[in-house]
Short mmCIF file of C-alpha atoms and ligand atoms in Angstrom, two decimals:
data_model
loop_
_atom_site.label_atom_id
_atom_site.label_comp_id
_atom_site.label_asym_id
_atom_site.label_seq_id
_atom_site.Cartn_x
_atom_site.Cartn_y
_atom_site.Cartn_z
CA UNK A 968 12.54 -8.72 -28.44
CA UNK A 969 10.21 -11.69 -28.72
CA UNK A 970 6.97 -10.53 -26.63
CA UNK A 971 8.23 -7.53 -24.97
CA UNK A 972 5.48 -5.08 -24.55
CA UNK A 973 5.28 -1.40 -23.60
CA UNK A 974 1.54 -1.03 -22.38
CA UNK A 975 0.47 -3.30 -20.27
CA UNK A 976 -3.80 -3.93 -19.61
CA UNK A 977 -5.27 -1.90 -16.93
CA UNK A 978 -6.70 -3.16 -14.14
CA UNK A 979 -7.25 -2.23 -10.42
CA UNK A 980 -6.71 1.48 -9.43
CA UNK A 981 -6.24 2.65 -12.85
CA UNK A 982 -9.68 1.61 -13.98
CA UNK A 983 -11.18 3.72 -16.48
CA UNK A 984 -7.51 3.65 -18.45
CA UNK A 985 -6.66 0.88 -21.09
CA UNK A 986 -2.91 0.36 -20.36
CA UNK A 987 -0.43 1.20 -18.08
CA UNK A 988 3.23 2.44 -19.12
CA UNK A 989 6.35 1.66 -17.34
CA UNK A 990 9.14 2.72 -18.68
CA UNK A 991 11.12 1.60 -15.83
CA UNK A 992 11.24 -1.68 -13.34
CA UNK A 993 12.07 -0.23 -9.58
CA UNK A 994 12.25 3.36 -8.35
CA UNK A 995 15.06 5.58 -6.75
CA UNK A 996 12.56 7.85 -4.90
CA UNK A 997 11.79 4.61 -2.64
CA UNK A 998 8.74 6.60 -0.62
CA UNK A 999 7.64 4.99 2.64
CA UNK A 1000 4.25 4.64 1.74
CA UNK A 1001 4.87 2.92 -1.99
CA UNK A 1002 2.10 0.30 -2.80
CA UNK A 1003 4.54 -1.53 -5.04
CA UNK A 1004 6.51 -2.60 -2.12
CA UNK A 1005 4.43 -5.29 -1.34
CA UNK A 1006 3.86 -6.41 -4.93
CA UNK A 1007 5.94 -9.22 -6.77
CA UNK A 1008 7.95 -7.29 -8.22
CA UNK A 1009 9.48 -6.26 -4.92
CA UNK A 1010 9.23 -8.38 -3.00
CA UNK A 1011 11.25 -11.12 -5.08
CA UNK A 1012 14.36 -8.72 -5.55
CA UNK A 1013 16.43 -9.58 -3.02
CA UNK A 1014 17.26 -5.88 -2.97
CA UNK A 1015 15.33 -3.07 -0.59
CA UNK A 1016 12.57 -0.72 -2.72
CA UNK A 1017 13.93 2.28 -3.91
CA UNK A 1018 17.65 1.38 -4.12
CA UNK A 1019 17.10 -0.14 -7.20
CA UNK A 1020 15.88 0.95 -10.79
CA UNK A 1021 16.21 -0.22 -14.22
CA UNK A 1022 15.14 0.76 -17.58
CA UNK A 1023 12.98 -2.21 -19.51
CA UNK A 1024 14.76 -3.63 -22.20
CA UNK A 1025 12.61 -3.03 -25.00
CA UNK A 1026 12.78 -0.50 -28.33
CA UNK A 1027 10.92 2.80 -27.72
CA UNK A 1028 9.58 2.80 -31.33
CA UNK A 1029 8.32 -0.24 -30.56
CA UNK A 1030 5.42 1.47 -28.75
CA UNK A 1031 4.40 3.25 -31.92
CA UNK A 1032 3.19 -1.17 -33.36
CA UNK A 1033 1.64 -1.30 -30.24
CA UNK A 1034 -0.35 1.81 -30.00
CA UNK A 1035 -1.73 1.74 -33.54
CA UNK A 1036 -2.83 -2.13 -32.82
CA UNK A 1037 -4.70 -0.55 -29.70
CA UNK A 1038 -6.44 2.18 -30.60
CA UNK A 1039 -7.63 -0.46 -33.92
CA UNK A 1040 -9.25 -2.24 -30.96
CA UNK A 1041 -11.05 0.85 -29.30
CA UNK A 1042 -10.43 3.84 -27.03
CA UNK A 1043 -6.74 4.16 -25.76
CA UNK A 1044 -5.97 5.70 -22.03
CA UNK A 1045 -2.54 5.35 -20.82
CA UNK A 1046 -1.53 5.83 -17.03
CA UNK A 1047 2.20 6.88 -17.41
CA UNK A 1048 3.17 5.61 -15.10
CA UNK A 1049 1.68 3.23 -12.18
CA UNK A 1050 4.69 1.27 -10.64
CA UNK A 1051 7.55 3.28 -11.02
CA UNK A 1052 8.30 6.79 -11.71
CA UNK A 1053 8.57 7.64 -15.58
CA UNK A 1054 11.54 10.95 -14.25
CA UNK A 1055 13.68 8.24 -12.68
CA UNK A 1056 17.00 10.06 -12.28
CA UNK A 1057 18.08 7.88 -14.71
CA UNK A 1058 16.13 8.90 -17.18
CA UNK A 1059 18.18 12.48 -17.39
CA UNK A 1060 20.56 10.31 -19.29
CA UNK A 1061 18.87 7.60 -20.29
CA UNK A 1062 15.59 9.76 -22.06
CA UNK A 1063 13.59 6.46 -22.35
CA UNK A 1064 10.10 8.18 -21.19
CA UNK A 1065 11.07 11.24 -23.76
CA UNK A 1066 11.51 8.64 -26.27
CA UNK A 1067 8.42 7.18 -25.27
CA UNK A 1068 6.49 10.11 -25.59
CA UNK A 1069 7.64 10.90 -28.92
CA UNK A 1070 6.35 7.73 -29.86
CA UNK A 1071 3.10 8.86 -28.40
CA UNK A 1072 3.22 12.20 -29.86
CA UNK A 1073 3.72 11.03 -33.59
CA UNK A 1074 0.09 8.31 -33.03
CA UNK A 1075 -1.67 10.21 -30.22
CA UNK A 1076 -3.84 7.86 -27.71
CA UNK A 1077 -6.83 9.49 -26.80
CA UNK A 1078 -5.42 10.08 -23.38
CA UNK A 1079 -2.01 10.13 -21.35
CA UNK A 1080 -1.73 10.73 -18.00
CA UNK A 1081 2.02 11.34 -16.93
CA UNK A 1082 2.21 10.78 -13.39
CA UNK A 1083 5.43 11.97 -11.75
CA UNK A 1084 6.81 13.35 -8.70
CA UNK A 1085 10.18 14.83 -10.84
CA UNK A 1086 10.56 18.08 -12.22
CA UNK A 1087 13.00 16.69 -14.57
CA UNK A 1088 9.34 16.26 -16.41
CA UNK A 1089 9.90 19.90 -17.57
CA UNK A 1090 12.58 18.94 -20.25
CA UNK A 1091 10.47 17.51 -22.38
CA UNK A 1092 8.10 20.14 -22.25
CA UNK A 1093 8.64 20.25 -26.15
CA UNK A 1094 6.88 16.97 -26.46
CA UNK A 1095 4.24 17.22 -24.40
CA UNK A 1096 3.24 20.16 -26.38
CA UNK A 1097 3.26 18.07 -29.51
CA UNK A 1098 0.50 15.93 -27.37
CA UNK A 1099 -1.24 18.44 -26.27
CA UNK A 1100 -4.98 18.34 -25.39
CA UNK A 1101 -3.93 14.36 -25.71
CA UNK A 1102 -1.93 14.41 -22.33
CA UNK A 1103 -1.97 15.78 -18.44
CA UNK A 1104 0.82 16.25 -16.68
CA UNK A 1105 -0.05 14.92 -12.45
CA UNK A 1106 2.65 16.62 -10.41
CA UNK A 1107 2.88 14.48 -6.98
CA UNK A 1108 2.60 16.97 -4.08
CA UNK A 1109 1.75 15.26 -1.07
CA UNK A 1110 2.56 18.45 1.55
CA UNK A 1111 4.34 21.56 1.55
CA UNK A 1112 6.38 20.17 4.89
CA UNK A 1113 9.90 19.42 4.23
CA UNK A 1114 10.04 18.06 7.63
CA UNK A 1115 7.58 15.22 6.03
CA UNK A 1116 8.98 14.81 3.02
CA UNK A 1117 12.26 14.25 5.06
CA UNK A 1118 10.76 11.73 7.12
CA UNK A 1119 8.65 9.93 4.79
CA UNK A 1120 9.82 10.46 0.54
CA UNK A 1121 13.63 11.49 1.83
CA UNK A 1122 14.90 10.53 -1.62
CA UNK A 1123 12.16 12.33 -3.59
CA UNK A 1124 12.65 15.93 -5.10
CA UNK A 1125 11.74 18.84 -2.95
CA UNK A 1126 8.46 19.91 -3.11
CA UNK A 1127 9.37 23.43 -3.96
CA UNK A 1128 11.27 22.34 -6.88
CA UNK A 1129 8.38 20.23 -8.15
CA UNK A 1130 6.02 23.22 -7.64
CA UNK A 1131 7.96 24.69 -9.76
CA UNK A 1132 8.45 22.18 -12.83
CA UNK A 1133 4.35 22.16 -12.40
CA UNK A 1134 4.13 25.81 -12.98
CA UNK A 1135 6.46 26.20 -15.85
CA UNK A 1136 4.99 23.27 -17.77
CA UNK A 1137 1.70 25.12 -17.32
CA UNK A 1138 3.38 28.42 -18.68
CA UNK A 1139 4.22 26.60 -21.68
CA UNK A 1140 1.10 25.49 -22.33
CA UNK A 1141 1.13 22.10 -20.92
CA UNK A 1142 -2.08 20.42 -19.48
CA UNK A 1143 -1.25 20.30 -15.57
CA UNK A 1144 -2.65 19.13 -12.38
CA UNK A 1145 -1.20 18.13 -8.88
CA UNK A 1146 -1.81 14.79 -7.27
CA UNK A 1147 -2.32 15.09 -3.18
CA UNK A 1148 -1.80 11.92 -3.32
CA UNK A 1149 -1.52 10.93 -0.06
CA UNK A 1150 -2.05 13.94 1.46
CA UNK A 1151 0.46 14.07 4.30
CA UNK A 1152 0.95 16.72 7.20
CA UNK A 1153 0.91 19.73 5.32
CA UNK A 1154 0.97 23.59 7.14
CA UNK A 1155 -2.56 25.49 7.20
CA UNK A 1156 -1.70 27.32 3.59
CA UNK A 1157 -1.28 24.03 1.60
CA UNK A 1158 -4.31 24.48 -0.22
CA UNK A 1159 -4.08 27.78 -1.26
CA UNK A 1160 -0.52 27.86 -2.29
CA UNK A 1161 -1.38 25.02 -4.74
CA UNK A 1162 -3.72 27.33 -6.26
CA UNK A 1163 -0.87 29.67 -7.32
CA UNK A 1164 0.71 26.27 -9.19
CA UNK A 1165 -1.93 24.11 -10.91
CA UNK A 1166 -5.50 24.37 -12.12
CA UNK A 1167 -6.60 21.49 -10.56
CA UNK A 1168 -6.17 19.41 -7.78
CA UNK A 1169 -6.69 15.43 -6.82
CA UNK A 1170 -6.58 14.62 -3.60
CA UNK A 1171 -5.93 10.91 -1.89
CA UNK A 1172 -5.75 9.52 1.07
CA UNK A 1173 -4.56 6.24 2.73
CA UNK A 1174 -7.84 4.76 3.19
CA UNK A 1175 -9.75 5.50 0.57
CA UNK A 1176 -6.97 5.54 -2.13
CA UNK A 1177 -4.87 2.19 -1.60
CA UNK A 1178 -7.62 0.09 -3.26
CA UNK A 1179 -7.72 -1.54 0.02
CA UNK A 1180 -10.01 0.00 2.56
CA UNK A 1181 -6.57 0.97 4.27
CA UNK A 1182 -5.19 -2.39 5.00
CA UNK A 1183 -1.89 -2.02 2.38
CA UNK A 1184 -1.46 1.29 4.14
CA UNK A 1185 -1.28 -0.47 7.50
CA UNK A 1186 0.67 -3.48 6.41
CA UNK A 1187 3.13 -0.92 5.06
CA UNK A 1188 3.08 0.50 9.01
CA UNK A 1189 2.12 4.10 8.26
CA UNK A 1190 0.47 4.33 11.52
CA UNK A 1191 3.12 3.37 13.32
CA UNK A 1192 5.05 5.82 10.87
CA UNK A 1193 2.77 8.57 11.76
CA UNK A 1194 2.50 7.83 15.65
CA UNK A 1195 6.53 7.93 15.88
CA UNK A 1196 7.02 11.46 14.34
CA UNK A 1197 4.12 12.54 16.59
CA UNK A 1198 1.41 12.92 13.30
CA UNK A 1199 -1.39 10.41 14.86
CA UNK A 1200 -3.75 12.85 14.87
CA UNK A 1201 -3.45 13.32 10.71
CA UNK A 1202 -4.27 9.52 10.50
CA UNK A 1203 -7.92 9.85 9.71
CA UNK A 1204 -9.68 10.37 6.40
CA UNK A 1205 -11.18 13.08 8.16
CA UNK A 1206 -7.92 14.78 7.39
CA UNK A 1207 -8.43 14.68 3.85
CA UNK A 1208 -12.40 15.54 3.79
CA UNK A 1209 -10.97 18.72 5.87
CA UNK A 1210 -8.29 19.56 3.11
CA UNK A 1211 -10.76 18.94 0.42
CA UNK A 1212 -13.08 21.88 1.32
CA UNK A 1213 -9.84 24.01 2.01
CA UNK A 1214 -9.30 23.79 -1.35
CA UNK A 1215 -13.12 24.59 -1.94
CA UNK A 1216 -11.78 28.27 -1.29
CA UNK A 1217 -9.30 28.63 -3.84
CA UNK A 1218 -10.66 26.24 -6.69
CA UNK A 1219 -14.06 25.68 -8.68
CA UNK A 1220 -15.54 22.48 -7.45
CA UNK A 1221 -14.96 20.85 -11.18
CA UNK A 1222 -10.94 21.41 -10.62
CA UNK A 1223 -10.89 19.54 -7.73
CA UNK A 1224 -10.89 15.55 -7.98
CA UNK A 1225 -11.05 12.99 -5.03
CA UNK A 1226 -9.27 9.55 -5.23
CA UNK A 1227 -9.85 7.01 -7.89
CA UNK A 1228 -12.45 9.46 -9.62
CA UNK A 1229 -10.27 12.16 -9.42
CA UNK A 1230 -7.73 10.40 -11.25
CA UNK A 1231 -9.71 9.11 -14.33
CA UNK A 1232 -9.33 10.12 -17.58
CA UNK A 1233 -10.88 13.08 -19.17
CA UNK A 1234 -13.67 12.40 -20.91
S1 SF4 B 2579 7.66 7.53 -6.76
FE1 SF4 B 2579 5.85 6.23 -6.93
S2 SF4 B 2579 6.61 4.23 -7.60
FE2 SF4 B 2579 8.36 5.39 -6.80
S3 SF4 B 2579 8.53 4.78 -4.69
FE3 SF4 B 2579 7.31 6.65 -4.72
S4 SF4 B 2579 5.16 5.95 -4.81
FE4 SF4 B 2579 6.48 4.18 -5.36
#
């Protein structure tokens, strides 16, 4: 396995995390809007993003070496995951992230934050309980539109379904939140239904949240995206700032988070 690793050093969006965790190279859910398009990755594959996914070739309880070395060195936050999906549909058979997290859940790091946009997430419900107060689970739920989700993440779970896996996690006792992240088009009772789902909230946007002032957002040609389906108007941070203080109604102001803040660690 000579060099393999599981975590990888943080840098970038994720700052204020140690590591990254990918359990998987590609991703089936292939959304529009996907930074890692443009990265390495793939971009040398020969093969269009989100057609393709593969799980890395290493040993899961390899990860528990590597996570006791870590936390030796100091504090240990791990963003699971930030260029792929950790609930490919593969992993239903595969259970490489459950393994994973087992790993995790016999050494706790001092954070985890599982970031997914799959209810299959709920299965391992059981594990995330043996992490708990060590690990959040970030539910991706970028609109309540199916329309959108249709035109933009057609290969990503509904959103009703993934409301769901977020509530039942939380009635279980898992640590939950939901990532806005990026809002989309959304009907005028997207904030407060989210209330009925998750605690808390973190919201993104294209410009402020693609570490890029906006411009991997327009090489990716959302605008053009969002002027062809007639959205132009919703291209605006002021979109966001707007659905931020909707949610001021339904949620403390601590429970709501905005961008890469929002997405840090827990202290
Ligand atoms: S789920 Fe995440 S990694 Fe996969 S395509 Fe969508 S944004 Fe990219």
């Amino acid at each position: 396995m000579g060099g393999f690793r599981w975590l990888t050093p943080a840098t970038g969006y994720v700052s204020g995390y140690s590591h990254t965790l990918n359990p998987y190279v590609g991703c089936s859910f292939g959304c529009s809007y996907c930074y890692v398009r443009r990265l390495p990755v793939a971009m040398f594959r020969g093969e269009p993003w989100g057609t393709w996914a593969e799980p890395k070739k290493g040993d899961p309880a390899s990860l528990r070496d590597e996570l006791a070395k870590a936390k030796r060195k100091g504090p240990v936050a791990v963003f699971f995951s930030s260029a792929t999906d950790p609930y490919q549909p593969l992993e239903a058979k595969l259970k490489l992230s459950r393994s994973l997290l087992e790993a995790m859940a016999d050494d706790p790091p001092d954070f985890v934050l599982l970031q997914t946009r799959s209810p299959l997430v709920e299965r391992d419900a059981d594990m995330l309980r043996r992490l708990s107060g060590r690990v959040r689970v970030s539910m991706t739920v970028e609109s309540d539109r199916e329309d959108v989700r249709r035109q933009l993440t057609p290969s990503a779970p509904p959103f009703a379904a993934r409301l769901r896996a977020v509530r039942r996690l939380r009635e279980e006792g898992v640590e939950t939140q939901i990532a806005v992240s990026p809002l989309l088009p959304h009907s005028p009772d997207f904030a407060g239904l989210l209330a009925e789902f998750a605690p808390r909230v973190v919201v993104d946007d294209f410009f402020r949240g693609d570490g890029s002032g906006g411009k991997r957002s327009r090489s990716l040609r959302m605008p053009e995206a969002y002027s062809a389906a007639g959205w132009s108007e919703w291209y605006a941070p002021q979109a966001a700032d707007a659905f931020v203080r909707e949610l001021g109604k339904h949620y403390p102001p601590e429970a709501i988070g905005f961008s890469v803040s929002g997405f840090a660690p827990r202290d």
